[in-house]
Amino acid sequence: SLPAERPDRSPSFFSGFGGNPSSTHAWGRALRAKMNEAREGVAASLGLPPSRADEVLFVSSGTEANQLPLQLLLQKARVWAVGAADHPSVRAGMAPFQARGGSVVQYHADIPPGADVLSLLWANNETGAVLDLPAQIRLARERGAKAIHVDAAQAWGKVPVNLSACDADVVSFSGHKIGALAGSGVFWVNPRVS
């Protein structure tokens, strides 16, 4: 679960820090240590042990958290199944994918068979619907989905998240949905994805 005090930590977390966390000077090392602390905290809230915190990647928004890993999955795909209710940040990739010769299958409730990549919306902010994610992922695998992307922006902090037991390939989150800074996003890449 997420610590209740998390939203109040953001200003103090960044005070006194500047520079590049990849630098070897003292400021860079200090900032890198703070980023690692944050990464481990986020990983823990997603059900990952500290030893797997490097699977959590920070980006500039929930939109980027959806689009970057999707581009990774779609590179070799021919068929992408996209839910009719998926967020616009997911659906924005449809036209470029089709322009490269890919086929998009839009589905409403029933997961279509044979998709190279399947996008799932874990929790819908407009309808309140929440997927039984493990069951949907199992069904998708049974129907031949080779790679699964989950948009979990609305689920984080509202339903239990345990990525250690998740069979998705990538899962995307939006920081501001849990009280983090606006313009922050996170995505997780399953270690089996190369």
XYZ file of C-alpha atoms in Angstrom:
194
model
C 0.000 0.000 0.000
C 1.021 3.608 -0.427
C 2.170 5.630 2.575
C -0.336 8.333 3.487
C 2.401 10.928 3.931
C 3.788 10.473 0.390
C 2.231 13.590 -1.202
C 3.785 15.807 1.484
C 7.266 14.340 0.926
C 7.684 15.640 -2.625
C 8.807 19.210 -1.807
C 11.244 18.092 0.908
C 12.517 15.272 -1.252
C 13.764 17.691 -3.891
C 14.957 20.563 -1.685
C 18.691 21.049 -1.760
C 19.241 18.802 -4.753
C 20.389 19.852 -8.149
C 22.539 18.374 -10.812
C 22.714 15.185 -12.738
C 22.221 11.849 -10.938
C 24.624 10.248 -13.422
C 27.468 12.590 -12.410
C 30.254 11.366 -10.166
C 30.497 14.568 -8.108
C 28.967 14.762 -4.616
C 25.697 16.398 -5.742
C 25.221 13.809 -8.461
C 25.872 10.924 -6.064
C 23.479 12.397 -3.485
C 20.768 12.850 -6.093
C 21.353 9.309 -7.375
C 20.939 7.968 -3.824
C 17.621 9.866 -3.486
C 16.419 8.539 -6.845
C 17.308 4.989 -5.800
C 15.411 5.509 -2.537
C 12.385 6.707 -4.502
C 12.666 3.827 -6.978
C 12.753 1.285 -4.140
C 9.712 2.935 -2.511
C 7.772 2.842 -5.762
C 8.845 -0.760 -6.372
C 7.633 -1.743 -2.889
C 4.242 -0.107 -3.541
C 4.024 -2.237 -6.700
C 4.847 -5.489 -4.914
C 8.488 -5.715 -5.963
C 11.392 -6.357 -3.577
C 14.300 -3.871 -3.475
C 16.421 -6.280 -5.519
C 14.019 -5.766 -8.456
C 13.672 -1.978 -8.173
C 15.695 -1.503 -11.377
C 12.695 -2.889 -13.302
C 10.834 0.358 -12.449
C 11.509 3.218 -14.856
C 10.641 6.870 -14.233
C 9.278 9.006 -17.068
C 7.691 12.429 -17.433
C 4.004 11.424 -17.415
C 1.404 8.678 -17.527
C 1.162 9.301 -21.271
C 4.857 8.600 -21.716
C 4.560 5.604 -19.366
C 2.014 4.144 -21.790
C 3.660 5.110 -25.061
C 7.329 4.201 -24.474
C 6.842 0.548 -23.519
C 4.126 0.134 -26.151
C 6.599 1.242 -28.808
C 8.990 -1.417 -27.537
C 6.321 -4.119 -27.795
C 4.965 -2.952 -31.153
C 8.327 -2.969 -32.970
C 7.922 -6.543 -34.202
C 4.132 -6.817 -33.951
C 1.714 -7.204 -36.834
C -1.574 -7.228 -34.876
C -2.377 -4.986 -31.888
C -5.620 -5.389 -29.939
C -6.751 -2.120 -28.330
C -9.759 -1.729 -26.062
C -12.450 0.691 -27.159
C -12.266 2.361 -23.720
C -8.456 2.561 -23.583
C -6.980 5.920 -22.639
C -6.187 8.337 -25.495
C -2.475 8.010 -24.659
C -2.722 4.343 -25.654
C -4.994 4.874 -28.640
C -2.677 7.614 -29.978
C -0.316 4.892 -31.143
C -2.906 3.321 -33.450
C -2.413 5.546 -36.505
C 1.413 5.348 -36.537
C 1.226 1.567 -36.054
C -1.211 1.259 -38.969
C 0.962 3.553 -41.105
C 3.810 1.036 -40.625
C 1.525 -1.697 -41.964
C 0.240 -2.991 -38.626
C -3.322 -4.107 -38.084
C -5.346 -2.773 -35.148
C -8.222 -4.794 -33.727
C -10.486 -2.765 -31.450
C -12.401 -4.756 -28.874
C -15.087 -3.915 -26.328
C -15.280 -6.640 -23.690
C -14.175 -9.904 -25.231
C -10.429 -10.260 -25.764
C -9.806 -11.134 -29.422
C -7.611 -14.086 -30.365
C -4.288 -13.866 -32.175
C -2.973 -10.439 -31.143
C 0.775 -9.968 -31.105
C 0.244 -7.184 -28.557
C -2.810 -6.683 -26.347
C -3.509 -3.542 -24.318
C -5.625 -3.863 -21.174
C -7.116 -1.032 -19.104
C -6.995 -2.299 -15.509
C -9.347 0.322 -14.028
C -11.586 2.665 -15.985
C -11.951 6.123 -14.438
C -15.127 6.877 -16.424
C -17.148 3.739 -15.678
C -15.512 2.547 -12.469
C -14.974 -0.911 -13.985
C -11.979 -2.811 -12.588
C -10.660 -5.871 -14.406
C -9.822 -9.128 -12.712
C -6.348 -8.623 -14.131
C -4.867 -12.093 -13.517
C -7.914 -13.731 -15.135
C -7.811 -11.381 -18.127
C -4.098 -11.964 -18.640
C -4.593 -15.764 -18.460
C -7.418 -15.506 -21.009
C -5.294 -13.316 -23.273
C -2.423 -15.821 -23.155
C -4.853 -18.672 -23.914
C -6.035 -16.691 -26.936
C -2.509 -16.259 -28.225
C -1.455 -12.804 -27.036
C 2.317 -12.717 -27.315
C 2.804 -9.486 -25.353
C 0.508 -7.698 -22.903
C 0.555 -4.030 -21.951
C -1.499 -2.915 -18.936
C -2.518 0.700 -18.333
C -2.739 0.769 -14.534
C -2.865 4.552 -14.033
C -6.272 4.416 -12.346
C -5.551 1.221 -10.398
C -2.383 2.239 -8.500
C -3.241 3.090 -4.910
C -6.819 1.881 -5.304
C -6.451 -1.860 -5.809
C -3.646 -4.150 -4.643
C -0.761 -4.248 -7.126
C 1.704 -7.135 -7.045
C 3.970 -7.054 -10.059
C 6.019 -9.950 -8.643
C 3.088 -12.198 -9.568
C 2.047 -10.371 -12.752
C 2.275 -12.102 -16.141
C 1.991 -8.877 -18.146
C 4.983 -7.704 -20.166
C 4.740 -4.000 -19.323
C 2.566 -2.084 -16.858
C 2.166 1.704 -16.897
C 1.329 4.080 -14.038
C 0.740 7.814 -13.593
C 2.342 9.521 -10.603
C -0.174 12.284 -10.071
C -2.959 9.714 -9.581
C -1.355 8.779 -6.245
C -0.454 12.294 -5.155
C 3.026 12.440 -6.668
C 4.192 15.398 -8.694
C 2.245 16.280 -11.824
C 4.303 15.275 -14.820
C 5.535 12.029 -13.343
C 4.993 8.523 -14.589
C 6.356 5.051 -14.018
C 6.414 1.892 -16.017
C 7.529 -1.617 -15.221
C 9.085 -3.970 -17.738
C 8.906 -7.678 -17.012
C 12.474 -9.047 -16.949
C 11.597 -11.549 -19.687
C 11.081 -8.686 -22.175
C 14.283 -8.017 -24.093
